[in-house]
CSV table of C-alpha atoms in Angstrom, one decimal:
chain,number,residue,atom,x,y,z
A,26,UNK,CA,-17.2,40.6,25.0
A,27,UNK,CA,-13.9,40.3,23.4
A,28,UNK,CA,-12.9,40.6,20.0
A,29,UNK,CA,-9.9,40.2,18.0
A,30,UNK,CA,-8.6,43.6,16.5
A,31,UNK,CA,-8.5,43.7,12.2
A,32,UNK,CA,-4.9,43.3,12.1
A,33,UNK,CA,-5.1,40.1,14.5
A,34,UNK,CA,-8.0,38.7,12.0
A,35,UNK,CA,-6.3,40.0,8.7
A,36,UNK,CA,-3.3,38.1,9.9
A,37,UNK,CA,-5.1,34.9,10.8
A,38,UNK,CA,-6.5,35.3,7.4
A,39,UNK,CA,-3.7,35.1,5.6
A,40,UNK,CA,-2.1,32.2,7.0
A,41,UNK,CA,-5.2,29.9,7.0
A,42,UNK,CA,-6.0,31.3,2.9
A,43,UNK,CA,-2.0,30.3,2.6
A,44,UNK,CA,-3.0,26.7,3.7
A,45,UNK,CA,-5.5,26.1,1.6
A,46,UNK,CA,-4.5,27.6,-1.6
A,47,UNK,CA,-1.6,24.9,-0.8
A,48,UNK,CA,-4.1,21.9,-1.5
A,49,UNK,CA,-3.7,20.7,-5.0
A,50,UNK,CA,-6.8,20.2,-6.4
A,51,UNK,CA,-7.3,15.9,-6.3
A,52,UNK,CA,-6.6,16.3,-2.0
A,53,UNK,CA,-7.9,13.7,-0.5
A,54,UNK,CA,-10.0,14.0,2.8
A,55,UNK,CA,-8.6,12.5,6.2
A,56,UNK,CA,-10.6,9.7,7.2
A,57,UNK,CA,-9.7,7.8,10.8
A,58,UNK,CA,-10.2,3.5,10.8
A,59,UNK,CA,-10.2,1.4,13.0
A,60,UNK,CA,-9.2,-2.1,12.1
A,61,UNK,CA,-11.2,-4.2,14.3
A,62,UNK,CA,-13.6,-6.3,11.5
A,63,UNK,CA,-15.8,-3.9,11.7
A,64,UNK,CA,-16.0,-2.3,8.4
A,65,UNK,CA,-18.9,0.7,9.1
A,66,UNK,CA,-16.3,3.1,9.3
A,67,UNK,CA,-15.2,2.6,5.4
A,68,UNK,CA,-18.4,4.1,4.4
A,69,UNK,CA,-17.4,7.9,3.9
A,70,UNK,CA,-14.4,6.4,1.6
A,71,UNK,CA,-14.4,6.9,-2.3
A,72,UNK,CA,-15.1,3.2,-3.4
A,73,UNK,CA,-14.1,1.4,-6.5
A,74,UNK,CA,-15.1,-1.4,-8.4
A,75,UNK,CA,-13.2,-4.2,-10.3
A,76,UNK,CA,-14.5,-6.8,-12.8
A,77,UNK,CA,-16.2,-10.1,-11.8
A,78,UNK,CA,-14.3,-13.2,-12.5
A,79,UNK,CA,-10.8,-11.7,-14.4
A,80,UNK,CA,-8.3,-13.2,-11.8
A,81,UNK,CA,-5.8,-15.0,-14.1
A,82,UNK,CA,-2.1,-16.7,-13.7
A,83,UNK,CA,1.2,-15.1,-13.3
A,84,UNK,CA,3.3,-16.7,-15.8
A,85,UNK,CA,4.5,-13.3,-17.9
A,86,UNK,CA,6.1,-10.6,-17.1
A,87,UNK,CA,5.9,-8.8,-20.8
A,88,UNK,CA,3.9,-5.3,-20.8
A,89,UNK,CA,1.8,-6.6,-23.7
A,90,UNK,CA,1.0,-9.9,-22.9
A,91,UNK,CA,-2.3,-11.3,-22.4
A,92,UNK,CA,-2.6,-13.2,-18.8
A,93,UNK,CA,-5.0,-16.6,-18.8
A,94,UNK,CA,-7.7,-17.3,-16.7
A,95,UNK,CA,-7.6,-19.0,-13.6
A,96,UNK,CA,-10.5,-20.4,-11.7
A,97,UNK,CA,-9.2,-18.7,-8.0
A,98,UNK,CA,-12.4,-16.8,-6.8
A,99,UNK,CA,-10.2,-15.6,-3.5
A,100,UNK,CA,-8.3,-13.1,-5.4
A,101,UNK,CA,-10.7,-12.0,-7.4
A,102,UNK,CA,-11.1,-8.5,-6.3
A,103,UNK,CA,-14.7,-7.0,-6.8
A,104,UNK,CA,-14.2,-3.3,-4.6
A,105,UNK,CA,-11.4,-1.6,-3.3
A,106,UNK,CA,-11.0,1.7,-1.2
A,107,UNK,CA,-8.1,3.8,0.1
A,108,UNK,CA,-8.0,6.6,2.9
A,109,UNK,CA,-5.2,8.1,5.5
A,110,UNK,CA,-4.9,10.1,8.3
A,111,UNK,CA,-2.5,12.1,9.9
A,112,UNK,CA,0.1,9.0,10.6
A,113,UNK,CA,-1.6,5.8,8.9
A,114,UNK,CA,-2.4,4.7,5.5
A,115,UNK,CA,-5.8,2.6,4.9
A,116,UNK,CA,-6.4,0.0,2.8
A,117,UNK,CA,-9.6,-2.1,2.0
A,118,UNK,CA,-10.4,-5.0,-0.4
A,119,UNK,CA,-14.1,-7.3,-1.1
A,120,UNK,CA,-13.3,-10.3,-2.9
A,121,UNK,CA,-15.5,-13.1,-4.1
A,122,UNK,CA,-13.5,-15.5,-2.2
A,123,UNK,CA,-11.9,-15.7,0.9
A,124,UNK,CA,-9.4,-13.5,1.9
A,125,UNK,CA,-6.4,-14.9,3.0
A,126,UNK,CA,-7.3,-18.4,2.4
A,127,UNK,CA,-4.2,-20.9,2.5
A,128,UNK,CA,-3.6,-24.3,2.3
A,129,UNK,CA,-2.2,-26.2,5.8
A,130,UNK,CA,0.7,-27.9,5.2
A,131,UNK,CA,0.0,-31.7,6.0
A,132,UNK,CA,1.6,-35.1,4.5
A,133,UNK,CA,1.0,-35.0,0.3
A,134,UNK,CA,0.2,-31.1,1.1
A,135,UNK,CA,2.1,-28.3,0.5
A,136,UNK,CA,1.5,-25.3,2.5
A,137,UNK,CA,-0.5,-22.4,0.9
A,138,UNK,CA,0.3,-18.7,0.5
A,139,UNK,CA,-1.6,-15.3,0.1
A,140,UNK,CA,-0.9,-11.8,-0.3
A,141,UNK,CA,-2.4,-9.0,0.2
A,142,UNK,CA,-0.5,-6.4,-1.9
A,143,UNK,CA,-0.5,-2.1,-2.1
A,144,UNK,CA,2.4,-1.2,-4.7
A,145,UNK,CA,3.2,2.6,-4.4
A,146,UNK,CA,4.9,5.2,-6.1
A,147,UNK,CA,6.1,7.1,-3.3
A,148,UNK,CA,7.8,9.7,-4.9
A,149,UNK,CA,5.0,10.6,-7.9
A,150,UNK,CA,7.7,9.8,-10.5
A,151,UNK,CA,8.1,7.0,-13.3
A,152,UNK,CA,11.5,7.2,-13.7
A,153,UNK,CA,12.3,5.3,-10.4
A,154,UNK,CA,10.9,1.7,-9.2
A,155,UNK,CA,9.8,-0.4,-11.8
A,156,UNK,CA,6.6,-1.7,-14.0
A,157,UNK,CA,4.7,-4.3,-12.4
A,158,UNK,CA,4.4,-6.5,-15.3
A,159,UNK,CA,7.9,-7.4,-14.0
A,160,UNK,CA,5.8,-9.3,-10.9
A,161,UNK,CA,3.0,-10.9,-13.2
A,162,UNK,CA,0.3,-8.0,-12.5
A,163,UNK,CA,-2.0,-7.1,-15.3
A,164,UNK,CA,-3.0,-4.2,-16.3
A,165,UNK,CA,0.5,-2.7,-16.1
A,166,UNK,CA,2.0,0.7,-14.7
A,167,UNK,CA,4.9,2.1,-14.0
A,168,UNK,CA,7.3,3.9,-11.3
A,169,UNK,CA,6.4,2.0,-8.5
A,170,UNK,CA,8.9,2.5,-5.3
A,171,UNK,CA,7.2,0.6,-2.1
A,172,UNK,CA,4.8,-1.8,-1.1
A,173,UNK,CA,2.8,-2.3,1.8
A,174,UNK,CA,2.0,-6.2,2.2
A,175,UNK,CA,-0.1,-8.9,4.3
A,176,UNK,CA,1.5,-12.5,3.9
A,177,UNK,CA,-0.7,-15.0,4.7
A,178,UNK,CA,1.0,-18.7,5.1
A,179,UNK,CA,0.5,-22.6,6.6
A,180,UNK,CA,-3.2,-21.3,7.2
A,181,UNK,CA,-2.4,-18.5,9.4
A,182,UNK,CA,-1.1,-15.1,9.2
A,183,UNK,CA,2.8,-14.3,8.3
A,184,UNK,CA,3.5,-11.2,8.1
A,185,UNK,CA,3.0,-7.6,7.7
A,186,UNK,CA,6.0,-5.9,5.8
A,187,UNK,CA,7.0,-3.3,3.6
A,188,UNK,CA,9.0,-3.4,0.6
A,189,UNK,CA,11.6,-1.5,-1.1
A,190,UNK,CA,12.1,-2.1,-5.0
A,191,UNK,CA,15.4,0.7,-5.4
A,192,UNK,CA,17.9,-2.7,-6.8
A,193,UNK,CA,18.5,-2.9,-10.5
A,194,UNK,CA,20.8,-5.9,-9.2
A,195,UNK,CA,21.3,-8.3,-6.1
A,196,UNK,CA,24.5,-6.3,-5.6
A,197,UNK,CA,22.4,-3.8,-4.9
A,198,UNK,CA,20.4,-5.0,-2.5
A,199,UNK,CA,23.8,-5.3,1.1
A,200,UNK,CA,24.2,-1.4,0.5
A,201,UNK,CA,20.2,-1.0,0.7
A,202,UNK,CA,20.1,-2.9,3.8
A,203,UNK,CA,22.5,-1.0,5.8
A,204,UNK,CA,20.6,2.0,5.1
A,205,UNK,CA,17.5,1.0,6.2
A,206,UNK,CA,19.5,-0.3,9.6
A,207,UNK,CA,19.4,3.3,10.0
A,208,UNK,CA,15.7,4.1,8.6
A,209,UNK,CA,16.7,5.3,5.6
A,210,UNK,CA,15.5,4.1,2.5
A,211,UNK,CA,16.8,5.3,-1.1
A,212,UNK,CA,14.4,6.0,-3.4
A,213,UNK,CA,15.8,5.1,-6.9
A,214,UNK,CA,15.1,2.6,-10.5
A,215,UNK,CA,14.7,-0.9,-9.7
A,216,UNK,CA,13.3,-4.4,-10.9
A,217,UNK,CA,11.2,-6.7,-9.6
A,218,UNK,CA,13.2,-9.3,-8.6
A,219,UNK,CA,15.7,-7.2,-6.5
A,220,UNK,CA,13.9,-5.8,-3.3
A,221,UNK,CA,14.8,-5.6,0.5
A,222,UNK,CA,11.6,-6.7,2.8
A,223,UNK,CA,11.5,-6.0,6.2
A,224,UNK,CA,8.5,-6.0,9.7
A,225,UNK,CA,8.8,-2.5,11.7
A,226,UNK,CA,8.0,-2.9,15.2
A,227,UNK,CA,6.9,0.1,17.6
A,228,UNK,CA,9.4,-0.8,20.0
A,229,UNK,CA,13.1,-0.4,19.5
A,230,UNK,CA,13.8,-3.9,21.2
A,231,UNK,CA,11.7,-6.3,19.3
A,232,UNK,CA,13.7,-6.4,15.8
A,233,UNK,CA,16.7,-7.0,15.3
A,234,UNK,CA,18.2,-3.5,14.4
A,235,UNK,CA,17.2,-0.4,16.8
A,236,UNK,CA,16.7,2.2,14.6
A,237,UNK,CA,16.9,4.9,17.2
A,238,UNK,CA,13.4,5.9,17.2
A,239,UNK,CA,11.2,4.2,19.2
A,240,UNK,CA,11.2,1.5,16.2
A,241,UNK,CA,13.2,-1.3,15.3
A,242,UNK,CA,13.1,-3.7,12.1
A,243,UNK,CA,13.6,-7.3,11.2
A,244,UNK,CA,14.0,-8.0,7.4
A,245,UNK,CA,12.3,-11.1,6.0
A,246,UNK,CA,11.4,-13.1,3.6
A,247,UNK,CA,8.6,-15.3,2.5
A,248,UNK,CA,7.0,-18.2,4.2
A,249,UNK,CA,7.9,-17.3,7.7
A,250,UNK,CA,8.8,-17.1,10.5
A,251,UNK,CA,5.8,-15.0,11.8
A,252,UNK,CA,6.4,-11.9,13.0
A,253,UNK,CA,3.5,-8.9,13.6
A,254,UNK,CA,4.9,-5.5,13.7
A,255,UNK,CA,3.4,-2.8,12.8
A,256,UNK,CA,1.0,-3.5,9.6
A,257,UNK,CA,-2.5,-4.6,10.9
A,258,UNK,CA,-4.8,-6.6,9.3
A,259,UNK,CA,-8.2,-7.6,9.8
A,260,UNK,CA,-10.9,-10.0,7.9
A,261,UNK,CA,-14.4,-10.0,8.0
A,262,UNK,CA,-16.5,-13.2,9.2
A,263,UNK,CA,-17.6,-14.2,6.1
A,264,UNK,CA,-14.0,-14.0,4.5
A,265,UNK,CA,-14.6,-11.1,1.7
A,266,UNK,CA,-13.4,-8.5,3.4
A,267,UNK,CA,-10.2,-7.2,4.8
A,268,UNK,CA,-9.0,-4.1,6.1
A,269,UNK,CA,-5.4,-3.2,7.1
A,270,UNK,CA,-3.3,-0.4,8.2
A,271,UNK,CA,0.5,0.7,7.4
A,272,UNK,CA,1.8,4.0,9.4
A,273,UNK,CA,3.9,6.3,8.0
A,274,UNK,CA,6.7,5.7,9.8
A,275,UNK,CA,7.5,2.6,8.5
A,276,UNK,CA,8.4,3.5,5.1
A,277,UNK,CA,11.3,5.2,6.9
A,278,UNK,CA,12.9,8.7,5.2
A,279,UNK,CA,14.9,9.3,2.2
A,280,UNK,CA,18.6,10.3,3.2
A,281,UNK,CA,20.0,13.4,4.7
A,282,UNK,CA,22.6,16.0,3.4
A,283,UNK,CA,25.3,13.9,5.2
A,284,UNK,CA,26.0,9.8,4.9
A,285,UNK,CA,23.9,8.2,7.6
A,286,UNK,CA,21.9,11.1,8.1
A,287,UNK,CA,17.7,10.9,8.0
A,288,UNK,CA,16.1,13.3,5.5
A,289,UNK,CA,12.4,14.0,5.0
A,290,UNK,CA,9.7,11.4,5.8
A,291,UNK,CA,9.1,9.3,2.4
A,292,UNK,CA,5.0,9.2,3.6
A,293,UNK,CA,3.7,12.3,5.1
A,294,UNK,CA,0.9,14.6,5.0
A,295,UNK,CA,1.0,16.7,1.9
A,296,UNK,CA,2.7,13.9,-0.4
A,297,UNK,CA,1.3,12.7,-3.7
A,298,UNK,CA,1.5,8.9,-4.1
A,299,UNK,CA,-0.4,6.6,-6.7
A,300,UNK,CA,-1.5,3.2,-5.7
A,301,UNK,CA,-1.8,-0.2,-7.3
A,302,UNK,CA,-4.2,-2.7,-5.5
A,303,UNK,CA,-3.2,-6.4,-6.2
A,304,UNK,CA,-4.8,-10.2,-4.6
A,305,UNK,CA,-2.4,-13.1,-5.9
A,306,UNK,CA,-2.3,-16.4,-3.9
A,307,UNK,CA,-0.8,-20.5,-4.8
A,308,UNK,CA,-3.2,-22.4,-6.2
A,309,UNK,CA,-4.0,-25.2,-3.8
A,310,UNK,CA,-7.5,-24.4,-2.5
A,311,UNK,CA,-8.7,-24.6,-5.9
A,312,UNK,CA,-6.7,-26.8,-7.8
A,313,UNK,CA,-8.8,-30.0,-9.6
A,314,UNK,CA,-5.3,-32.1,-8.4
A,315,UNK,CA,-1.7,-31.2,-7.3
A,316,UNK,CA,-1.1,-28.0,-6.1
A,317,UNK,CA,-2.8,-25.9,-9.2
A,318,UNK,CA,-1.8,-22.5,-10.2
A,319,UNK,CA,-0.7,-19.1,-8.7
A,320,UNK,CA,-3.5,-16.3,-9.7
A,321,UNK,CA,-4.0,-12.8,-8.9
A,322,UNK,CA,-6.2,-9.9,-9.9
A,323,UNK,CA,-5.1,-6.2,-10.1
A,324,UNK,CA,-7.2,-4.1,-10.2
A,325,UNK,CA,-7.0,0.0,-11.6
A,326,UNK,CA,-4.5,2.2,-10.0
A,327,UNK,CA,-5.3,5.4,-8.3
A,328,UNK,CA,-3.7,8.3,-9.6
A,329,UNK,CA,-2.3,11.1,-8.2
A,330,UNK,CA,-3.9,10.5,-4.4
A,331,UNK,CA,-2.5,13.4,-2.6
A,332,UNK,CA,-2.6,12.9,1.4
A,333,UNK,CA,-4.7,15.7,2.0
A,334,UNK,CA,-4.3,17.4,5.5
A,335,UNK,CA,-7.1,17.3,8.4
A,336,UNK,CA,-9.9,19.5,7.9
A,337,UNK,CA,-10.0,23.3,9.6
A,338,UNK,CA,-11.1,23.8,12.8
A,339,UNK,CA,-14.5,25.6,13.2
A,340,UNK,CA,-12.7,29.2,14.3
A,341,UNK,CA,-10.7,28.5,10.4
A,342,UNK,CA,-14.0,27.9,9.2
A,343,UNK,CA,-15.4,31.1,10.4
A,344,UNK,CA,-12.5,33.4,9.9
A,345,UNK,CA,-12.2,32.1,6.1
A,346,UNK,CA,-16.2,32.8,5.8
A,347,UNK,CA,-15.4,36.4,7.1
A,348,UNK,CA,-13.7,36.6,3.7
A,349,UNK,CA,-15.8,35.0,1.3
A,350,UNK,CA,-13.1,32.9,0.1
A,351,UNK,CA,-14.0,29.3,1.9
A,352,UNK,CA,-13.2,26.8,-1.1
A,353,UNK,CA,-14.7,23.0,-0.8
A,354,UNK,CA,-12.6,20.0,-0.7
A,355,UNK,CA,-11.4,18.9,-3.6
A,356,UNK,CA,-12.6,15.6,-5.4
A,357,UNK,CA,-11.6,11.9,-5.1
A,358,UNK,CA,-8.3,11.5,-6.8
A,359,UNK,CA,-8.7,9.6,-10.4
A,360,UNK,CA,-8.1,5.8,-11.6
A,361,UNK,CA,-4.7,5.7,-13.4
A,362,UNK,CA,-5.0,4.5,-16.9
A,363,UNK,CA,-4.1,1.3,-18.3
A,364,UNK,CA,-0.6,0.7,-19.8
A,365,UNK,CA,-1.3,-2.3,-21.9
A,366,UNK,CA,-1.4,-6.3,-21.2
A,367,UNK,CA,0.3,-7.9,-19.2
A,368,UNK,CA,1.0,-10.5,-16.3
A,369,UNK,CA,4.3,-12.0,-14.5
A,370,UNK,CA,5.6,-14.4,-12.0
A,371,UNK,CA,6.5,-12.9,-8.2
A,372,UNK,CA,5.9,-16.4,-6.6
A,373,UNK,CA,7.0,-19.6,-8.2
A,374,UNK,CA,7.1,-22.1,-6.0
């Protein structure tokens, strides 16, 4: 039978011990979905809970004040759950309401919105993107870079986009677009209010700018036109459930050494990112008379969620046994703290 010589082992060794001593300590495992509705596949994911019945208006945007109730049971978010693997970020809400619920436009009717909202911190740092009492979430935290979105609208699905909050002004904002013409996108302090917003699509011919890839994009706004790229969503049959999925690759990279030039992939295995999990819809559907009032429900951030790389193979497994130094996978990564009061306005009309 054959075996591998010392040095061959030693030096297998050493590379795999230089892989693992690599993984910070709050890693988080790989876990593969599939968006199909079915949600059995979530149940190996960390879960985490949100109060009953705290879903409450966006009309602030101070980081100390105190947000009012709103009676809107389909954003108030009871559990929510986060996962990746080697290309796709996971994200999964219960409500106590229906997902995605909107109001069809008809005469006397307006038509209803709904979002389904992940703010990031791409970058683990503060100093850049902005706090999202800005937007009317409560509780508050800071830094956050990019989102990852679900727009429902008219009754139907609109769109799912990503978001890029680098602007501190709306002059900003012609300078950030012709960067991310060329999938670049520059991580830097923003507001609220000043964001580019675009659909990637997995073939270079379907937006409107090729970005050279195999991708294209189309930026948008809200309320249509409908346009599915990328971003995946789906609900459960009873309506309290949704799942979606955002690859890497539409976050685009951070820019190169030269103008024009890509630089590193913003999401990637190995990157630490925290994540803020929000529900916020008009308030039609529940509204006594008239069209009612826009509510949503945030619930804790995650902290520190480092995208953990896939687990060894069973010859790593054996070769780190050999040396007695096989470590178990870190922990679930921790719920951020809260940073005061607060609430905002994203949507007004």
């Amino acid at each position: 039978m054959h075996r591998f010589a010392p040095p061959v082992v030693a030096a297998a060794v050493a590379v795999l011990l230089c892989l693992v001593s690599a993984v910070p300590s709050a890693a988080a495992p790989i876990h593969h979905i599939t968006v199909d509705g079915q949600f059995g596949d979530w149940a190996a994911v960390p879960s985490y809970s949100d109060p009953t019945n705290d879903q409450h208006d966006t009309d602030h945007d101070g980081p100390l004040d105190v947000p009012a109730y709103v009676n809107h049971p389909d954003v108030d978010i009871l559990q929510y759950k986060f996962t990746h693997d080697a290309d796709n970020l996971y994200a999964y809400f219960r409500a106590r309401g229906n997902i995605g619920a909107t109001q069809t436009q008809s005469p006397g009717k307006r038509a209803g919105r709904y979002y389904v909202i992940l703010t990031i911190d791409v970058d683990d740092d503060d100093v850049t993107g902005y706090p999202i009492h800005e937007g009317g979430y409560y509780p508050t935290s800071d830094g956050y870079d990019m989102n990852m979105e679900i727009e429902y609208f008219n009754g139907t699905f609109n769109t799912g986009h990503y978001l890029n909050h680098g602007a501190l002004t709306a002059a900003d904002l012609p300078g950030m677009e012709a960067q991310q013409k060329q999938g670049i996108v520059d991580v830097k302090p923003g507001v609220y209010d000043h964001y580019t917003q675009w659909v990637m699509f997995d073939d270079p011919s379907a937006g409107d700018h090729n970005l050279g890839d195999g991708t294209s994009i189309t930026f948008v706004k809200d309320q249509g036109p409908v346009h599915q790229g990328i971003i995946r969503a789906s609900i459960s049959p009873d309506g309290h459930e949704i799942e979606m999925v955002a690859p890497f690759q539409g976050f685009m990279s951070y820019p190169g050494a030269n103008p024009g030039e890509r630089g590193d992939w913003i999401m990637a295995l190995g990157k630490t990112i925290d994540i803020s999990f929000s529900l916020e819809a008009s308030g039609e559907l529940h509204a006594p008379s008239g069209n009612g009032t826009w509510a949503s429900d945030t619930a804790e951030p995650i902290v520190g969620y480092y995208l953990g790389v896939p687990e060894p193979s069973t010859l790593a497994l054996a070769l780190l046994a050999m040396t007695g130094v096989l470590r178990r996978t870190p922990s679930s990564p921790r719920l951020r703290r809260r940073v005061g009061h607060h609430t905002g306005t994203r949507h007004l009309s």
